Short mmCIF file of C-alpha atoms in Angstrom, two decimals:
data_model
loop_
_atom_site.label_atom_id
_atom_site.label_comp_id
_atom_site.label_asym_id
_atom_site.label_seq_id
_atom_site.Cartn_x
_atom_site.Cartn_y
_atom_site.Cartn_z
CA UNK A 186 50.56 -24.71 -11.87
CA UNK A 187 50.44 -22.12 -14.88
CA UNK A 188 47.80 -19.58 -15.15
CA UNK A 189 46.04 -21.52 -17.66
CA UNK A 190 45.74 -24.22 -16.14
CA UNK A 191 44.81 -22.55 -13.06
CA UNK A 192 41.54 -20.84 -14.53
CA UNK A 193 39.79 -24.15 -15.60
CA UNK A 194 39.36 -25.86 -12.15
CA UNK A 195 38.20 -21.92 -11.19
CA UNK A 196 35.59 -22.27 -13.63
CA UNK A 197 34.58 -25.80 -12.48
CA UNK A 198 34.11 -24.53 -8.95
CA UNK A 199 32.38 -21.57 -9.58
CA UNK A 200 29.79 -23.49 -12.17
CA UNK A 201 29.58 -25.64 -8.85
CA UNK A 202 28.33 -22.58 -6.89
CA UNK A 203 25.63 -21.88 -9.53
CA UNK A 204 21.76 -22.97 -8.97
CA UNK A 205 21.12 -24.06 -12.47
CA UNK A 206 18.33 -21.51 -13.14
CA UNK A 207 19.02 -21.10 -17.16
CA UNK A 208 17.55 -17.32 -17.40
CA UNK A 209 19.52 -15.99 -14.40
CA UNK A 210 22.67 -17.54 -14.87
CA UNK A 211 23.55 -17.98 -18.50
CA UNK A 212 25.03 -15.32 -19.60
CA UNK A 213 27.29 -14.80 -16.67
CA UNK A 214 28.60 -18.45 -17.30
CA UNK A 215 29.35 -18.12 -20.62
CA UNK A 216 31.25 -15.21 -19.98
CA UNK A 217 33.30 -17.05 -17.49
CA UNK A 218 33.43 -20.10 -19.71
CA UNK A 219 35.25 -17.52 -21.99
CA UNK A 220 37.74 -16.45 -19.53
CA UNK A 221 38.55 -19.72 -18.13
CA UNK A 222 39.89 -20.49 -21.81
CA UNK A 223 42.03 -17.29 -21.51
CA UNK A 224 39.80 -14.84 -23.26
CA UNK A 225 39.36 -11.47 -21.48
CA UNK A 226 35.04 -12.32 -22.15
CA UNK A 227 32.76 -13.24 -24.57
CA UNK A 228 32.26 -9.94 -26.21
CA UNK A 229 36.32 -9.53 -26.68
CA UNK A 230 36.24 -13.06 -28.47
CA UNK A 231 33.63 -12.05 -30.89
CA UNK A 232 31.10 -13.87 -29.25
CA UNK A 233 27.00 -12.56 -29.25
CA UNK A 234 24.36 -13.58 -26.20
CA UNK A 235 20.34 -14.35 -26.93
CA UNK A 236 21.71 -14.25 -30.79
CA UNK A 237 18.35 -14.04 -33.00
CA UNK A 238 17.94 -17.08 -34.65
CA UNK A 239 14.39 -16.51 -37.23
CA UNK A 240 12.70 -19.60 -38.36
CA UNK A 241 10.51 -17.61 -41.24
CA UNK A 242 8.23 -15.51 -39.35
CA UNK A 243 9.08 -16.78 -35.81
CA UNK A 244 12.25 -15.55 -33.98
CA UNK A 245 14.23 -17.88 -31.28
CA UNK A 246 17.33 -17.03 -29.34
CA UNK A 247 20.62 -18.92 -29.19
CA UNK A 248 22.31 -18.89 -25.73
CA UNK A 249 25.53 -17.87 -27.44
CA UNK A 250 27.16 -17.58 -30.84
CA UNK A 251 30.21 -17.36 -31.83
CA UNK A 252 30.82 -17.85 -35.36
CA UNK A 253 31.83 -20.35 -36.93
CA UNK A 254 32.60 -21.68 -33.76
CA UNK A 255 30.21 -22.40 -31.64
CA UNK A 256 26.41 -22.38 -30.49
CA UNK A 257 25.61 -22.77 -26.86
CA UNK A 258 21.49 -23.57 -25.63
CA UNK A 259 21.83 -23.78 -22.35
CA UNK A 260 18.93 -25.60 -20.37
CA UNK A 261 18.26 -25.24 -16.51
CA UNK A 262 19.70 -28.06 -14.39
CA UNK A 263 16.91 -31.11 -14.54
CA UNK A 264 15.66 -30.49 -17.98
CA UNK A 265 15.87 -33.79 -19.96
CA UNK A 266 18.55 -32.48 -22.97
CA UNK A 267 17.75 -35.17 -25.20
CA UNK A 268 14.04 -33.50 -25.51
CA UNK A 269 16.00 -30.06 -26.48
CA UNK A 270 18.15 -31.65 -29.55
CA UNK A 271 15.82 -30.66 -31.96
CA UNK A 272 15.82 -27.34 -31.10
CA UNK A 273 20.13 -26.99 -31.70
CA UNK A 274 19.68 -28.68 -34.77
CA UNK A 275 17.28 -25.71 -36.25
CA UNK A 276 19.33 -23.23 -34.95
CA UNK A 277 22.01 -24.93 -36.55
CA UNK A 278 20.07 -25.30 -40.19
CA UNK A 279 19.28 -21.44 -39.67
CA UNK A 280 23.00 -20.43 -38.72
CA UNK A 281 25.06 -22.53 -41.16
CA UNK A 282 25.27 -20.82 -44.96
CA UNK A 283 23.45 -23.30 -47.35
CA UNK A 284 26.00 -24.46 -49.46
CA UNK A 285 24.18 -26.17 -53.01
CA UNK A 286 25.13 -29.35 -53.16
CA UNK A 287 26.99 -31.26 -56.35
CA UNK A 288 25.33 -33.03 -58.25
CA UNK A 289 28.11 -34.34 -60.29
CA UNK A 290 26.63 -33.60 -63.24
CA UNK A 291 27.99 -30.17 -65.36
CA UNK A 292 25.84 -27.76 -67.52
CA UNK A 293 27.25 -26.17 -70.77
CA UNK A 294 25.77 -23.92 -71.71
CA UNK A 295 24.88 -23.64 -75.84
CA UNK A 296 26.79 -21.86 -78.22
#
């Protein structure tokens, strides 16, 4: 078996070691998330942990970013996800450029 394709069922079985506590854990297994896919870590991808995410005056944290790729919120093993949606979809309002949309109709303007 190749490196590569080594690394993944090392990741597997060390998330299987893990306890599932979301504060003390996180950040280690996103950084071996990022090396099971052949990146040296998340910081040598690009990557940012507890990104600030601000909601007008209120700030939130993203378990990972890494633009424009992707947002991790990472819950603790038990938590019922579909309650936690929401909160992903903000971040993601917050995080994605606003583009305007088309309205299909153009303005000229006058002479």
């Amino acid at each position: 078996m190749s490196e590569k394709l080594e690394r993944i069922p090392a990741f597997v079985a060390y998330a299987g070691t893990l306890s599932g506590d979301e504060k003390g854990e996180a950040q280690v297994f996103c950084d071996r998330l990022f090396r099971a896919f052949g990146h040296k870590g998340y910081k040598e991808a690009g990557a940012s942990l507890e990104y600030r995410v601000k909601n007008g005056k209120r700030t939130k944290f993203a378990d990972l970013l890494w633009k424009p790729r992707l947002l991790i919120e990472m819950k603790s093993v038990g938590e019922k996800l579909e309650k936690h949606y929401q909160q992903a979809f903000e971040y993601w309002l917050q995080l994605v450029p606003h583009r305007p949309r088309s309205t299909g109709i153009e303005t000229v303007a006058p002479p």
